[in-house]
PDB file of C-alpha atoms in Angstrom:
ATOM      1  CA  GLU A  18      -0.905  -8.168   1.965  1.00  0.00           C
ATOM      2  CA  ASP A  19       2.635  -7.751   2.506  1.00  0.00           C
ATOM      3  CA  LYS A  20       3.340  -6.751   6.359  1.00  0.00           C
ATOM      4  CA  VAL A  21       6.212  -6.272   8.710  1.00  0.00           C
ATOM      5  CA  VAL A  22       5.403  -5.964  12.516  1.00  0.00           C
ATOM      6  CA  GLN A  23       7.724  -5.304  15.306  1.00  0.00           C
ATOM      7  CA  SER A  24       7.348  -5.869  19.111  1.00  0.00           C
ATOM      8  CA  PRO A  25       7.295  -4.412  21.508  1.00  0.00           C
ATOM      9  CA  LEU A  26       6.287  -0.937  20.485  1.00  0.00           C
ATOM     10  CA  SER A  27       8.012   0.871  22.794  1.00  0.00           C
ATOM     11  CA  LEU A  28      10.210  -0.528  25.674  1.00  0.00           C
ATOM     12  CA  VAL A  29      11.921   1.102  28.732  1.00  0.00           C
ATOM     13  CA  VAL A  30      14.976  -0.351  30.591  1.00  0.00           C
ATOM     14  CA  HIS A  31      18.112   0.391  33.007  1.00  0.00           C
ATOM     15  CA  GLU A  32      21.545   0.676  31.894  1.00  0.00           C
ATOM     16  CA  GLY A  33      23.067  -2.753  31.862  1.00  0.00           C
ATOM     17  CA  ASP A  34      19.850  -4.697  31.081  1.00  0.00           C
ATOM     18  CA  THR A  35      19.759  -6.874  27.915  1.00  0.00           C
ATOM     19  CA  VAL A  36      16.918  -6.223  25.652  1.00  0.00           C
ATOM     20  CA  THR A  37      15.536  -8.203  22.626  1.00  0.00           C
ATOM     21  CA  LEU A  38      13.226  -6.664  19.798  1.00  0.00           C
ATOM     22  CA  ASN A  39      11.349  -8.754  17.865  1.00  0.00           C
ATOM     23  CA  CYS A  40      10.128  -8.658  13.674  1.00  0.00           C
ATOM     24  CA  SER A  41       8.089 -10.683  12.307  1.00  0.00           C
ATOM     25  CA  TYR A  42       7.058 -10.457   8.508  1.00  0.00           C
ATOM     26  CA  GLU A  43       4.932 -11.818   5.933  1.00  0.00           C
ATOM     27  CA  VAL A  44       5.969 -10.898   2.380  1.00  0.00           C
ATOM     28  CA  THR A  45       6.390 -12.554  -1.041  1.00  0.00           C
ATOM     29  CA  ASN A  46       9.504 -12.913  -2.745  1.00  0.00           C
ATOM     30  CA  PHE A  47      11.534 -12.316   0.354  1.00  0.00           C
ATOM     31  CA  ARG A  48      14.984 -11.122  -0.427  1.00  0.00           C
ATOM     32  CA  SER A  49      16.617  -9.461   2.921  1.00  0.00           C
ATOM     33  CA  LEU A  50      15.892  -8.388   6.617  1.00  0.00           C
ATOM     34  CA  LEU A  51      17.518  -5.107   7.440  1.00  0.00           C
ATOM     35  CA  TRP A  52      17.911  -3.828  10.881  1.00  0.00           C
ATOM     36  CA  TYR A  53      18.443   0.448  11.502  1.00  0.00           C
ATOM     37  CA  LYS A  54      18.707   2.372  14.317  1.00  0.00           C
ATOM     38  CA  GLN A  55      16.948   5.917  14.288  1.00  0.00           C
ATOM     39  CA  GLU A  56      17.862   8.689  16.780  1.00  0.00           C
ATOM     40  CA  LYS A  57      16.577  12.193  15.916  1.00  0.00           C
ATOM     41  CA  LYS A  58      17.827  11.757  12.186  1.00  0.00           C
ATOM     42  CA  ALA A  59      17.921   9.494   9.435  1.00  0.00           C
ATOM     43  CA  PRO A  60      18.316   5.886  10.103  1.00  0.00           C
ATOM     44  CA  THR A  61      21.698   4.455  10.537  1.00  0.00           C
ATOM     45  CA  PHE A  62      22.396   0.871   9.110  1.00  0.00           C
ATOM     46  CA  LEU A  63      22.785  -2.154  11.637  1.00  0.00           C
ATOM     47  CA  PHE A  64      22.497  -5.378   9.974  1.00  0.00           C
ATOM     48  CA  MET A  65      21.468  -7.138   6.784  1.00  0.00           C
ATOM     49  CA  LEU A  66      20.277 -10.939   7.131  1.00  0.00           C
ATOM     50  CA  THR A  67      19.325 -13.046   4.280  1.00  0.00           C
ATOM     51  CA  SER A  68      20.242 -16.381   5.689  1.00  0.00           C
ATOM     52  CA  SER A  69      18.244 -18.460   8.353  1.00  0.00           C
ATOM     53  CA  GLY A  70      20.338 -19.152  11.575  1.00  0.00           C
ATOM     54  CA  ILE A  71      23.815 -17.030  10.988  1.00  0.00           C
ATOM     55  CA  GLU A  72      24.004 -14.786  13.815  1.00  0.00           C
ATOM     56  CA  LYS A  73      25.272 -11.247  12.653  1.00  0.00           C
ATOM     57  CA  LYS A  74      27.402  -9.657  15.553  1.00  0.00           C
ATOM     58  CA  SER A  75      28.515  -6.051  16.050  1.00  0.00           C
ATOM     59  CA  GLY A  76      29.840  -5.125  19.660  1.00  0.00           C
ATOM     60  CA  ARG A  77      26.885  -5.610  21.995  1.00  0.00           C
ATOM     61  CA  LEU A  78      24.424  -5.746  19.369  1.00  0.00           C
ATOM     62  CA  SER A  79      23.304  -9.162  17.563  1.00  0.00           C
ATOM     63  CA  SER A  80      20.798 -10.266  15.158  1.00  0.00           C
ATOM     64  CA  ILE A  81      19.373 -13.549  13.459  1.00  0.00           C
ATOM     65  CA  LEU A  82      16.948 -14.579  11.337  1.00  0.00           C
ATOM     66  CA  ASP A  83      14.429 -17.313  11.051  1.00  0.00           C
ATOM     67  CA  LYS A  84      13.133 -17.836   7.453  1.00  0.00           C
ATOM     68  CA  LYS A  85      11.032 -20.624   8.172  1.00  0.00           C
ATOM     69  CA  GLU A  86       9.184 -19.117  10.980  1.00  0.00           C
ATOM     70  CA  LEU A  87       9.500 -15.618   9.447  1.00  0.00           C
ATOM     71  CA  PHE A  88      11.154 -13.621  12.119  1.00  0.00           C
ATOM     72  CA  SER A  89      14.252 -11.931  13.366  1.00  0.00           C
ATOM     73  CA  ILE A  90      15.505 -10.690  16.890  1.00  0.00           C
ATOM     74  CA  LEU A  91      17.728  -7.969  17.522  1.00  0.00           C
ATOM     75  CA  ASN A  92      19.731  -8.457  20.906  1.00  0.00           C
ATOM     76  CA  ILE A  93      21.223  -5.695  22.693  1.00  0.00           C
ATOM     77  CA  THR A  94      23.164  -6.646  25.632  1.00  0.00           C
ATOM     78  CA  ALA A  95      24.732  -4.403  28.459  1.00  0.00           C
ATOM     79  CA  THR A  96      22.371  -1.369  27.250  1.00  0.00           C
ATOM     80  CA  GLN A  97      23.890   1.875  27.686  1.00  0.00           C
ATOM     81  CA  THR A  98      21.672   5.603  27.395  1.00  0.00           C
ATOM     82  CA  GLY A  99      23.275   5.819  23.924  1.00  0.00           C
ATOM     83  CA  ASP A 100      21.453   2.908  22.915  1.00  0.00           C
ATOM     84  CA  SER A 101      18.046   4.951  23.323  1.00  0.00           C
ATOM     85  CA  ALA A 102      16.575   5.299  19.907  1.00  0.00           C
ATOM     86  CA  VAL A 103      14.024   3.582  17.775  1.00  0.00           C
ATOM     87  CA  TYR A 104      14.796   0.403  15.930  1.00  0.00           C
ATOM     88  CA  LEU A 105      13.479  -0.302  12.446  1.00  0.00           C
ATOM     89  CA  CYS A 106      13.169  -3.232  10.854  1.00  0.00           C
ATOM     90  CA  ALA A 107      12.597  -3.446   7.069  1.00  0.00           C
ATOM     91  CA  VAL A 108      12.065  -6.475   4.964  1.00  0.00           C
ATOM     92  CA  ASN A 109      13.191  -6.179   0.867  1.00  0.00           C
ATOM     93  CA  ASN A 110      10.978  -8.157  -1.603  1.00  0.00           C
ATOM     94  CA  ASN A 111      11.170  -5.638  -4.551  1.00  0.00           C
ATOM     95  CA  ASP A 112      10.562  -3.002  -2.483  1.00  0.00           C
ATOM     96  CA  MET A 113      11.441  -2.194   1.207  1.00  0.00           C
ATOM     97  CA  ARG A 114       8.760  -2.349   3.821  1.00  0.00           C
ATOM     98  CA  PHE A 115       9.468  -0.995   7.406  1.00  0.00           C
ATOM     99  CA  GLY A 116       8.051  -2.052  10.410  1.00  0.00           C
ATOM    100  CA  ALA A 117       6.522   0.599  12.828  1.00  0.00           C
ATOM    101  CA  GLY A 118       9.861   0.450  15.040  1.00  0.00           C
ATOM    102  CA  THR A 119      10.553  -0.234  18.530  1.00  0.00           C
ATOM    103  CA  ARG A 120      10.907   3.057  20.589  1.00  0.00           C
ATOM    104  CA  LEU A 121      13.953   1.782  23.226  1.00  0.00           C
ATOM    105  CA  THR A 122      14.450   4.280  26.303  1.00  0.00           C
ATOM    106  CA  VAL A 123      17.294   3.388  28.471  1.00  0.00           C
ATOM    107  CA  LYS A 124      17.496   5.008  31.747  1.00  0.00           C
ATOM    108  CA  PRO A 125      20.736   5.570  33.913  1.00  0.00           C
TER     109      PRO A 125
ATOM    110  CA  LYS B   3      33.970  10.376   1.625  1.00  0.00           C
ATOM    111  CA  ALA B   4      31.049  12.858   1.816  1.00  0.00           C
ATOM    112  CA  GLY B   5      27.557  11.389   2.743  1.00  0.00           C
ATOM    113  CA  VAL B   6      24.384  11.402   1.155  1.00  0.00           C
ATOM    114  CA  THR B   7      23.128  15.079   0.786  1.00  0.00           C
ATOM    115  CA  GLN B   8      19.441  16.226   0.645  1.00  0.00           C
ATOM    116  CA  THR B   9      18.336  19.826  -0.675  1.00  0.00           C
ATOM    117  CA  PRO B  10      16.598  21.462   0.512  1.00  0.00           C
ATOM    118  CA  ARG B  11      16.236  20.687   4.232  1.00  0.00           C
ATOM    119  CA  TYR B  12      13.152  22.361   4.912  1.00  0.00           C
ATOM    120  CA  LEU B  13      10.208  23.602   2.494  1.00  0.00           C
ATOM    121  CA  ILE B  14       7.112  25.101   3.153  1.00  0.00           C
ATOM    122  CA  LYS B  15       4.574  24.799   0.416  1.00  0.00           C
ATOM    123  CA  THR B  16       0.711  25.205  -0.378  1.00  0.00           C
ATOM    124  CA  ARG B  17      -1.950  22.765  -1.358  1.00  0.00           C
ATOM    125  CA  GLY B  18      -1.836  22.481  -5.000  1.00  0.00           C
ATOM    126  CA  GLN B  19       1.475  23.487  -5.528  1.00  0.00           C
ATOM    127  CA  GLN B  20       4.355  21.291  -6.586  1.00  0.00           C
ATOM    128  CA  VAL B  21       7.804  20.274  -5.246  1.00  0.00           C
ATOM    129  CA  THR B  22      11.140  18.823  -6.350  1.00  0.00           C
ATOM    130  CA  LEU B  23      13.320  17.482  -3.978  1.00  0.00           C
ATOM    131  CA  SER B  24      17.361  16.587  -4.585  1.00  0.00           C
ATOM    132  CA  CYS B  25      19.364  13.888  -3.535  1.00  0.00           C
ATOM    133  CA  SER B  26      22.981  13.371  -4.019  1.00  0.00           C
ATOM    134  CA  PRO B  27      24.190   9.891  -3.263  1.00  0.00           C
ATOM    135  CA  ILE B  28      27.648   8.893  -2.029  1.00  0.00           C
ATOM    136  CA  SER B  29      30.116   9.050  -4.644  1.00  0.00           C
ATOM    137  CA  GLY B  30      30.101   5.591  -6.546  1.00  0.00           C
ATOM    138  CA  HIS B  31      26.935   4.481  -5.434  1.00  0.00           C
ATOM    139  CA  ARG B  32      24.347   3.647  -8.163  1.00  0.00           C
ATOM    140  CA  SER B  33      21.226   3.082  -6.244  1.00  0.00           C
ATOM    141  CA  VAL B  34      18.977   5.874  -4.883  1.00  0.00           C
ATOM    142  CA  SER B  35      15.838   5.101  -2.840  1.00  0.00           C
ATOM    143  CA  TRP B  36      13.566   7.536  -1.648  1.00  0.00           C
ATOM    144  CA  TYR B  37      11.112   7.099   1.616  1.00  0.00           C
ATOM    145  CA  GLN B  38       8.435   9.196   3.022  1.00  0.00           C
ATOM    146  CA  GLN B  39       8.456   9.125   7.046  1.00  0.00           C
ATOM    147  CA  THR B  40       5.391  10.683   9.112  1.00  0.00           C
ATOM    148  CA  PRO B  41       4.417   9.712  12.643  1.00  0.00           C
ATOM    149  CA  GLY B  42       1.187   8.073  11.669  1.00  0.00           C
ATOM    150  CA  GLN B  43       2.574   5.742   8.917  1.00  0.00           C
ATOM    151  CA  GLY B  44       6.160   5.278   9.856  1.00  0.00           C
ATOM    152  CA  LEU B  45       8.711   4.964   7.233  1.00  0.00           C
ATOM    153  CA  GLN B  46       7.311   4.176   3.584  1.00  0.00           C
ATOM    154  CA  PHE B  47       8.937   3.254   0.477  1.00  0.00           C
ATOM    155  CA  LEU B  48       8.335   5.481  -2.582  1.00  0.00           C
ATOM    156  CA  PHE B  49      10.722   4.375  -5.228  1.00  0.00           C
ATOM    157  CA  GLU B  50      14.159   2.992  -6.192  1.00  0.00           C
ATOM    158  CA  TYR B  51      16.335   3.998  -8.967  1.00  0.00           C
ATOM    159  CA  PHE B  52      19.538   2.328 -10.123  1.00  0.00           C
ATOM    160  CA  SER B  53      21.581   3.362 -12.951  1.00  0.00           C
ATOM    161  CA  GLU B  54      18.830   5.758 -14.041  1.00  0.00           C
ATOM    162  CA  THR B  55      16.149   3.288 -14.404  1.00  0.00           C
ATOM    163  CA  GLN B  56      13.165   3.184 -11.693  1.00  0.00           C
ATOM    164  CA  ARG B  57      13.774  -0.613 -10.487  1.00  0.00           C
ATOM    165  CA  ASN B  58      11.111  -0.704  -7.585  1.00  0.00           C
ATOM    166  CA  LYS B  59       7.929   1.391  -6.662  1.00  0.00           C
ATOM    167  CA  GLY B  60       5.951   1.450  -3.584  1.00  0.00           C
ATOM    168  CA  ASN B  61       2.251   2.216  -3.293  1.00  0.00           C
ATOM    169  CA  PHE B  62       1.805   5.757  -3.762  1.00  0.00           C
ATOM    170  CA  PRO B  63      -0.434   7.810  -6.532  1.00  0.00           C
ATOM    171  CA  GLY B  64       1.013   9.129  -9.576  1.00  0.00           C
ATOM    172  CA  ARG B  65       1.363  12.510  -8.088  1.00  0.00           C
ATOM    173  CA  PHE B  66       4.834  11.109  -6.764  1.00  0.00           C
ATOM    174  CA  SER B  67       7.431  10.657  -9.406  1.00  0.00           C
ATOM    175  CA  GLY B  68      11.407  10.558  -9.556  1.00  0.00           C
ATOM    176  CA  ARG B  69      14.071  10.271 -11.777  1.00  0.00           C
ATOM    177  CA  GLN B  70      17.725   9.575 -11.752  1.00  0.00           C
ATOM    178  CA  PHE B  71      20.596  11.361 -13.819  1.00  0.00           C
ATOM    179  CA  SER B  72      23.663   9.875 -14.884  1.00  0.00           C
ATOM    180  CA  ASN B  73      25.822  11.067 -12.280  1.00  0.00           C
ATOM    181  CA  SER B  74      23.374   9.119  -9.807  1.00  0.00           C
ATOM    182  CA  ARG B  75      21.936  12.259  -8.591  1.00  0.00           C
ATOM    183  CA  SER B  76      18.392  11.890  -8.057  1.00  0.00           C
ATOM    184  CA  GLU B  77      15.212  13.819  -7.819  1.00  0.00           C
ATOM    185  CA  MET B  78      11.584  13.485  -6.424  1.00  0.00           C
ATOM    186  CA  ASN B  79       8.883  15.464  -7.658  1.00  0.00           C
ATOM    187  CA  VAL B  80       5.328  15.718  -6.092  1.00  0.00           C
ATOM    188  CA  SER B  81       2.704  17.540  -7.778  1.00  0.00           C
ATOM    189  CA  THR B  82      -0.657  19.028  -6.588  1.00  0.00           C
ATOM    190  CA  LEU B  83       0.562  18.943  -3.000  1.00  0.00           C
ATOM    191  CA  GLU B  84      -1.943  17.903  -0.304  1.00  0.00           C
ATOM    192  CA  LEU B  85      -1.790  18.509   3.212  1.00  0.00           C
ATOM    193  CA  GLY B  86      -1.203  14.729   3.798  1.00  0.00           C
ATOM    194  CA  ASP B  87       2.145  15.114   1.893  1.00  0.00           C
ATOM    195  CA  SER B  88       3.721  16.804   4.705  1.00  0.00           C
ATOM    196  CA  ALA B  89       6.607  14.548   5.966  1.00  0.00           C
ATOM    197  CA  LEU B  90      10.074  13.870   6.268  1.00  0.00           C
ATOM    198  CA  TYR B  91      11.425  12.718   2.970  1.00  0.00           C
ATOM    199  CA  LEU B  92      14.538  10.730   3.316  1.00  0.00           C
ATOM    200  CA  CYS B  93      16.692   9.353   0.190  1.00  0.00           C
ATOM    201  CA  ALA B  94      19.141   6.683   0.741  1.00  0.00           C
ATOM    202  CA  SER B  95      21.942   5.421  -1.386  1.00  0.00           C
ATOM    203  CA  SER B  96      23.902   2.021  -1.863  1.00  0.00           C
ATOM    204  CA  LEU B  97      26.354   0.597  -4.417  1.00  0.00           C
ATOM    205  CA  LYS B  98      24.122  -2.377  -5.254  1.00  0.00           C
ATOM    206  CA  LEU B  99      20.176  -2.420  -5.273  1.00  0.00           C
ATOM    207  CA  ALA B 100      18.764  -1.467  -1.881  1.00  0.00           C
ATOM    208  CA  GLY B 101      17.832  -5.033  -0.487  1.00  0.00           C
ATOM    209  CA  GLY B 102      21.492  -6.302  -1.332  1.00  0.00           C
ATOM    210  CA  ASP B 103      23.467  -3.488   0.553  1.00  0.00           C
ATOM    211  CA  GLU B 104      23.673  -1.552   2.994  1.00  0.00           C
ATOM    212  CA  GLN B 105      21.874   1.903   2.692  1.00  0.00           C
ATOM    213  CA  PHE B 106      23.446   5.164   3.806  1.00  0.00           C
ATOM    214  CA  PHE B 107      20.366   7.819   4.449  1.00  0.00           C
ATOM    215  CA  GLY B 108      20.821  11.416   4.006  1.00  0.00           C
ATOM    216  CA  PRO B 109      19.524  14.048   6.517  1.00  0.00           C
ATOM    217  CA  GLY B 110      15.832  14.575   4.884  1.00  0.00           C
ATOM    218  CA  THR B 111      13.949  17.063   3.530  1.00  0.00           C
ATOM    219  CA  ARG B 112      11.249  18.181   6.075  1.00  0.00           C
ATOM    220  CA  LEU B 113       8.133  19.349   3.623  1.00  0.00           C
ATOM    221  CA  THR B 114       5.482  21.134   5.386  1.00  0.00           C
ATOM    222  CA  VAL B 115       2.018  21.749   3.137  1.00  0.00           C
ATOM    223  CA  LEU B 116      -0.041  24.462   4.359  1.00  0.00           C
TER     224      LEU B 116
END
């Protein structure tokens, strides 16, 4: 059965810390992996990854995909309180399968 | 450019009734996907429409159906509502098919089934 597993489920850090969020998957017909940030509203898109080893970067956030080991990581450096949110990983393989999310709390 | 809009934003129904939710994508977007989000199950894919055709479907019973119109607006229908259908229903639009493009989510319709 296709599945997407995120870890940790929750994480509490202090401002300025660096965090790494993990997403592993087992799906057939992999097409892409996407990261989203969800605060108290609808998810907002962060990255789409299709190729292994190519880092996508946006400000303090970056992500990379390993299609051999079937996982992706999302890094956030110099965290801020505004980074507090649930981070969702989704894999597209004919449908979109989401992980349970990682709830990140950044304390001042 | 206006974002994805969903109507209604809140809805209360009773078991056995049916409901229709509406989603208007960003202008020019041809793909509309629907998701159900609950605290217990997280975000689950319902189906995706592209150019008026259902392209992909998640693992939901036949009580959940949808359609897309020529202007890309989409509706989702749930018949014979059950208590477990209470959830936030999100739609998302993209230029291309969902897996190959950035998706923009609407604010959602919160459905409560009593």
